[in-house]
PDB file of C-alpha atoms in Angstrom:
ATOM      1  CA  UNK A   1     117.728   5.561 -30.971  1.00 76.00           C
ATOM      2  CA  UNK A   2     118.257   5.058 -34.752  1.00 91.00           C
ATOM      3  CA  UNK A   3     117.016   7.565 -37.704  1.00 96.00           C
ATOM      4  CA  UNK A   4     113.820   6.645 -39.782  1.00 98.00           C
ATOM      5  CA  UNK A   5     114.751   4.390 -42.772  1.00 98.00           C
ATOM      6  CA  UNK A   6     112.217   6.845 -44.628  1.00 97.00           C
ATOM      7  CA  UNK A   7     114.807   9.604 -44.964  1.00 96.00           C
ATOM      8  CA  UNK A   8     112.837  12.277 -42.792  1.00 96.00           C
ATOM      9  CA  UNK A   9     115.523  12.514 -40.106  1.00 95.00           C
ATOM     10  CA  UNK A  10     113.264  11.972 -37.157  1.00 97.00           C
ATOM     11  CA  UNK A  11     113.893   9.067 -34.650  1.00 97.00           C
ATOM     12  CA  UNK A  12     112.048   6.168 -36.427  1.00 98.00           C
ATOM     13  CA  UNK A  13     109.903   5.911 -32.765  1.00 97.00           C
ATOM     14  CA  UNK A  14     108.642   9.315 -33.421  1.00 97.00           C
ATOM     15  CA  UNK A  15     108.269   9.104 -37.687  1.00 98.00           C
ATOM     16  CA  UNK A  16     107.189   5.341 -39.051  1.00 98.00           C
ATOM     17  CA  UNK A  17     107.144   3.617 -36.080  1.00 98.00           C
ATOM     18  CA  UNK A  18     103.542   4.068 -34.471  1.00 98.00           C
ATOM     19  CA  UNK A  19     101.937   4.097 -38.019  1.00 98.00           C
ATOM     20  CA  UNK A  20     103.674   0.677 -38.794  1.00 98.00           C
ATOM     21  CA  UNK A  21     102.689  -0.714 -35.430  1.00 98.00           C
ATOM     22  CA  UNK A  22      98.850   0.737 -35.444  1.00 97.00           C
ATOM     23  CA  UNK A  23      99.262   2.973 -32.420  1.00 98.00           C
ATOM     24  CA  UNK A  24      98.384   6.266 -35.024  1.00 97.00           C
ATOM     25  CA  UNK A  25      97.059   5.821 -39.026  1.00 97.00           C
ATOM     26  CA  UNK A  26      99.288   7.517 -41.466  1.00 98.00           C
ATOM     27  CA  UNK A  27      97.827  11.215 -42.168  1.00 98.00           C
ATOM     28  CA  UNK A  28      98.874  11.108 -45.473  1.00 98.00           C
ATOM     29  CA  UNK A  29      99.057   9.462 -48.572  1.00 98.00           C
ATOM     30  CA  UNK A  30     102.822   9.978 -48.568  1.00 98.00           C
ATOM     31  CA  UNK A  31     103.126   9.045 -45.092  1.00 98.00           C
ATOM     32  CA  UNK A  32     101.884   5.904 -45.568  1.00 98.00           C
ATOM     33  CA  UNK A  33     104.317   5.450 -48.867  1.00 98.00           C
ATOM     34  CA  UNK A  34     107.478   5.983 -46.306  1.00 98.00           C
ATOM     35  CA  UNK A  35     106.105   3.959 -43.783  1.00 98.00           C
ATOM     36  CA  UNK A  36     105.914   1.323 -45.888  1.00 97.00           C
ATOM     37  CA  UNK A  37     109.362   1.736 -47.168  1.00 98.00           C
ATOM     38  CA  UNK A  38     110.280   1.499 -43.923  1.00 98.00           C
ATOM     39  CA  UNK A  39     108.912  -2.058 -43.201  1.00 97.00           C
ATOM     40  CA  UNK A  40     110.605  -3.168 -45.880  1.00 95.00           C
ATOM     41  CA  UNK A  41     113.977  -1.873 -44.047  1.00 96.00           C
ATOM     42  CA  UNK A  42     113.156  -3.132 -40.984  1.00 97.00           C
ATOM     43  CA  UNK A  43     111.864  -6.177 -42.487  1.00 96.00           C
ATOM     44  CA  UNK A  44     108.162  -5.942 -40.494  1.00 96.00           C
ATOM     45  CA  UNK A  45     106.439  -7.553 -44.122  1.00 95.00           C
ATOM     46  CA  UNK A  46     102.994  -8.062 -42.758  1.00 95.00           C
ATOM     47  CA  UNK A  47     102.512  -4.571 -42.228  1.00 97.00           C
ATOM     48  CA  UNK A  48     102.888  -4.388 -46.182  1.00 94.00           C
ATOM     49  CA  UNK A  49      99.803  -6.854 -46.320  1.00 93.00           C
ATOM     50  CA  UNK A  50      97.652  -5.239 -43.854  1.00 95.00           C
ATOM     51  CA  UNK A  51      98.768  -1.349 -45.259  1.00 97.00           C
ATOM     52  CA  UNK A  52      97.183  -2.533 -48.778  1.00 95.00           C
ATOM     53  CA  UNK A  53      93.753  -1.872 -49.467  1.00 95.00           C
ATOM     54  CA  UNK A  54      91.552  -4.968 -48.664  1.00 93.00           C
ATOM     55  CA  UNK A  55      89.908  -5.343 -52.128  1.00 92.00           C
ATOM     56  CA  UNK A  56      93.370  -5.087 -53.809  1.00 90.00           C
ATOM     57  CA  UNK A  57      94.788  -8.126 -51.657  1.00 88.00           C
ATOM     58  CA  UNK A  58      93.487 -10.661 -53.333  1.00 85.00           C
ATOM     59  CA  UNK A  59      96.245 -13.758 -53.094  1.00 81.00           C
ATOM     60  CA  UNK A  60      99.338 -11.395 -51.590  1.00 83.00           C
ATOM     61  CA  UNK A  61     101.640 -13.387 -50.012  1.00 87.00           C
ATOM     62  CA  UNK A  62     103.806 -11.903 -47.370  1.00 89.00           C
ATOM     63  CA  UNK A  63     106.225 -15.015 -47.479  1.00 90.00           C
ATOM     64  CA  UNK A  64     106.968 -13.840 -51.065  1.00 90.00           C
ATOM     65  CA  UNK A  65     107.154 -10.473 -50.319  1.00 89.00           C
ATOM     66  CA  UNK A  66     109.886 -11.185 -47.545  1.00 91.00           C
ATOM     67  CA  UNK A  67     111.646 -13.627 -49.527  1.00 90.00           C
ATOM     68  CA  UNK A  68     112.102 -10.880 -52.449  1.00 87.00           C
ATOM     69  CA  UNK A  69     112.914  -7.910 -49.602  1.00 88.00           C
ATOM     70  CA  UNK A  70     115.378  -9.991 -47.963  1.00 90.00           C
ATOM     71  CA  UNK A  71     117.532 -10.440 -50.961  1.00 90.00           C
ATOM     72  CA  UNK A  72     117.684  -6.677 -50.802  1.00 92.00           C
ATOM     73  CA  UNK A  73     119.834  -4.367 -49.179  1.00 94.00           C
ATOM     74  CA  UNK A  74     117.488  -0.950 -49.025  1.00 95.00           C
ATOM     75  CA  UNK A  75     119.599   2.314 -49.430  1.00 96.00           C
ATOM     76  CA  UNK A  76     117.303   4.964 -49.592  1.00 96.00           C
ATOM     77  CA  UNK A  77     114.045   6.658 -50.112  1.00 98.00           C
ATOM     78  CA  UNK A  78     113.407   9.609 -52.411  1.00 97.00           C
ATOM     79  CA  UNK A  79     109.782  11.277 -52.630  1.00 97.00           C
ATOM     80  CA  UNK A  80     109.930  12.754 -56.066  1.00 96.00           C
ATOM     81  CA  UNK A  81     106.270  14.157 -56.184  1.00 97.00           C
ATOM     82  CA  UNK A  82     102.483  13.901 -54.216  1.00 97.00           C
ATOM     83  CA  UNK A  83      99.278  14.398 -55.481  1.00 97.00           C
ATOM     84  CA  UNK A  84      96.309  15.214 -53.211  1.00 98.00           C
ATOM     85  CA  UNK A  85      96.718  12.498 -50.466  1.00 97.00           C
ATOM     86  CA  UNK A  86      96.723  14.637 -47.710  1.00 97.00           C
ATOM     87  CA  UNK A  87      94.781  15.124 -44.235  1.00 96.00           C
ATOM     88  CA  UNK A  88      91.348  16.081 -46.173  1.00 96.00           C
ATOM     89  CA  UNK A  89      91.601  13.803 -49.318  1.00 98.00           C
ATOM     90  CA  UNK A  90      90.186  10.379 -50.291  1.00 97.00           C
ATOM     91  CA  UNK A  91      92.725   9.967 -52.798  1.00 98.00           C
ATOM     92  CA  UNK A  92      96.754  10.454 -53.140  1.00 98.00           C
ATOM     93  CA  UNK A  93      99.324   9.698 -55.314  1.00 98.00           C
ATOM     94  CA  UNK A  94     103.181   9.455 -54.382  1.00 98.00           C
ATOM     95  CA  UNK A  95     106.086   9.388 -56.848  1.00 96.00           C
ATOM     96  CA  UNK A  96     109.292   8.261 -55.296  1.00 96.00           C
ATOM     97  CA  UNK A  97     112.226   6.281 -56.246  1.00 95.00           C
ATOM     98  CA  UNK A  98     113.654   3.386 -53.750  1.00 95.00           C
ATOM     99  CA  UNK A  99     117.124   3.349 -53.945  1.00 95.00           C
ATOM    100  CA  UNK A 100     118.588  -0.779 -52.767  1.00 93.00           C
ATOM    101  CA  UNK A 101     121.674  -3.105 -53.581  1.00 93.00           C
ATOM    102  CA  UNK A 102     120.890  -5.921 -55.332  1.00 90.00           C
ATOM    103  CA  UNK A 103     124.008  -8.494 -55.311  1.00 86.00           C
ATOM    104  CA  UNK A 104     125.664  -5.922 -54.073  1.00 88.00           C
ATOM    105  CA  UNK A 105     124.714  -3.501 -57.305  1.00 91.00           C
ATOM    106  CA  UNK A 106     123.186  -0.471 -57.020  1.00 92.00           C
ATOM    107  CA  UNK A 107     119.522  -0.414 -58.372  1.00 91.00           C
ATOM    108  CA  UNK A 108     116.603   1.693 -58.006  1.00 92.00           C
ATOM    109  CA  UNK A 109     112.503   1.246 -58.446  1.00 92.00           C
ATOM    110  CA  UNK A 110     110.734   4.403 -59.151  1.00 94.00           C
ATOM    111  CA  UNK A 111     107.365   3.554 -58.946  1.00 95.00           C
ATOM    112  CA  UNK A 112     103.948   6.252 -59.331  1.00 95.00           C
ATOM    113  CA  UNK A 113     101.665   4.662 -56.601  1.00 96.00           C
ATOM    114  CA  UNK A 114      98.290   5.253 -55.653  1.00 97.00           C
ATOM    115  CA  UNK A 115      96.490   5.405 -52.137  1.00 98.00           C
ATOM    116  CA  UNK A 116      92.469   5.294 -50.948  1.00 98.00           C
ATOM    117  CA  UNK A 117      91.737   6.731 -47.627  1.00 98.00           C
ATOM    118  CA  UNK A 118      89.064   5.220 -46.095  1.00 96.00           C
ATOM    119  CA  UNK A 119      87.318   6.686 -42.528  1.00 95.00           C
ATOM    120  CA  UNK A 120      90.486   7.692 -40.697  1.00 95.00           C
ATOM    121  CA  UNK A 121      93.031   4.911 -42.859  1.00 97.00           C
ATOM    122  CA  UNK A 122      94.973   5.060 -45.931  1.00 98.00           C
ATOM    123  CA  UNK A 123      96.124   2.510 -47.710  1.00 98.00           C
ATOM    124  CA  UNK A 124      98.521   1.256 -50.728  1.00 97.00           C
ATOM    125  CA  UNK A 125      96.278   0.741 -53.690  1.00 96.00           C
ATOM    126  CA  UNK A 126      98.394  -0.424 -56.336  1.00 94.00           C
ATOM    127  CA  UNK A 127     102.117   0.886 -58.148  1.00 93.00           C
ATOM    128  CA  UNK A 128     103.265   1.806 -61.802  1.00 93.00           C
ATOM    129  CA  UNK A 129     106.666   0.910 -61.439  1.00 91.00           C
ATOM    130  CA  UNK A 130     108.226   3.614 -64.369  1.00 84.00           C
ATOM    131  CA  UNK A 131     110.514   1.510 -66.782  1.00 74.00           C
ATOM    132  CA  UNK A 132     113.900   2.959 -67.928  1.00 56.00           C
ATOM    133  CA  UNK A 133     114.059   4.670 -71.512  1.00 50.00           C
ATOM    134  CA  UNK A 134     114.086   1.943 -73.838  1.00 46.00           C
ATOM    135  CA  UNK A 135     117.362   1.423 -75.747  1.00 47.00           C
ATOM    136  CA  UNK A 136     117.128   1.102 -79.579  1.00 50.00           C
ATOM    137  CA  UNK A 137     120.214   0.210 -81.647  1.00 54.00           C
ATOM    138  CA  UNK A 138     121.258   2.259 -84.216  1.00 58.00           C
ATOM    139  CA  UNK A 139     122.249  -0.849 -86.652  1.00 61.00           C
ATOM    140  CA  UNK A 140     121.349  -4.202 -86.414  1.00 67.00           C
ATOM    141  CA  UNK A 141     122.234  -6.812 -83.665  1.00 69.00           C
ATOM    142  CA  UNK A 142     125.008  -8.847 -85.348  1.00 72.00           C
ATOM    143  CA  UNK A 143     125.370 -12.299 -84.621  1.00 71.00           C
ATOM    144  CA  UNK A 144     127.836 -13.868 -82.814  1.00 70.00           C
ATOM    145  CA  UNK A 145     128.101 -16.510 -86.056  1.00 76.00           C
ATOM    146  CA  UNK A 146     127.665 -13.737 -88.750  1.00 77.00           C
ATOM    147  CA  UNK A 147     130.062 -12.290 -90.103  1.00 82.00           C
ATOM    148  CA  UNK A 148     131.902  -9.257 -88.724  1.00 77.00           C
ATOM    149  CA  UNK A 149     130.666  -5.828 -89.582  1.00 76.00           C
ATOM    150  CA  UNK A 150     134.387  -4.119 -89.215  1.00 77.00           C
ATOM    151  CA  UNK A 151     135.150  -6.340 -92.890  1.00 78.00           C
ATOM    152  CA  UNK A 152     138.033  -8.518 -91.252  1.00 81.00           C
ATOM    153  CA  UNK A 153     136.454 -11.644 -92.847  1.00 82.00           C
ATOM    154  CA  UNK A 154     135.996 -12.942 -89.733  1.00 82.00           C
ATOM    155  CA  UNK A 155     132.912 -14.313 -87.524  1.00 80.00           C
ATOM    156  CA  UNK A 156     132.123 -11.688 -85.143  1.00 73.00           C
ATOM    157  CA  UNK A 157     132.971 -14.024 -82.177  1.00 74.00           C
ATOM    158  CA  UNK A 158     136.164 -14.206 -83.308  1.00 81.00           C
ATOM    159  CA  UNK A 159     136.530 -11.070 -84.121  1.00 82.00           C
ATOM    160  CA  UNK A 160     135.161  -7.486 -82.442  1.00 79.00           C
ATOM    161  CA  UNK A 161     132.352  -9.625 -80.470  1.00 75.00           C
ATOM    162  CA  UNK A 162     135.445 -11.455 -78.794  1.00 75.00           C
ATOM    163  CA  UNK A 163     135.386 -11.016 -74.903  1.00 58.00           C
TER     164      UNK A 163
END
């Protein structure tokens, strides 16, 4: 028996496993959120079709989606924050951040996403994937043909821009 990829430390049979294969719906919003991280793991991508909510489908491809997931080695899940989305509510959001290797770099996608429940069902609405703080320079972007900022005289590729 192996853990859950979604970090809960249950046996994945007994945590994402019957909600990924239909045998029980996800009871929550953030269920449903680590289930789906877990078919990424596992690499079970048209669960991540049919988990989405029908009128937000439109032309998903789950070629595409297994083509990106495959070039990614998934490290870890972290729920940072739920809203509603449990047993008794129509609506949920999850904050997490999915920790992966990318080329063998370390790389994260924290992501706000939003889930419907509909009759007994939840599904994956759509995802605000949060950007990193944007970093402003405190001078100007020199050119590598300008002329050095340090006063050498020099081109700056010659000079402190030199590898």
């Amino acid at each position: 028996m192996s853990k859950c990829p979604c970090g809960s430390e249950l046996e994945f049979s007994a945590c994402c496993e019957p909600v990924i294969s239909g045998a029980t719906p996800a009871p929550t919003a953030e269920a449903l959120m680590r289930s789906r991280y877990s078919a990424h793991v596992k690499g079970i991508y048209e669960y991540l079709g049919t988990s989405m909510h029908p009128e937000m489908r439109g032309d998903l491809s789950v070629d595409e989606i297994k083509e990106w997931s495959e070039k990614i080695s998934w490290t870890g899940l972290e729920i940072l924050d739920t809203k509603a989305g449990g047993e008794n509510d129509e609506v949920g959001e999850v904050e997490f951040v999915a920790h992966y290797k990318l080329g063998g770099m370390p790389q994260e996608l924290h992501e706000h996403s939003f889930f419907r429940k509909e009759g007994k069902d939840w599904f994956y609405v759509e995802g605000m994937v949060q950007n990193h703080d944007t970093y402003r320079r405190e001078t100007p972007k020199v050119g590598r043909n300008e002329p050095c900022p340090c006063g050498s005289g020099k081109k700056f590729k010659k000079c402190c821009g030199k590898n």
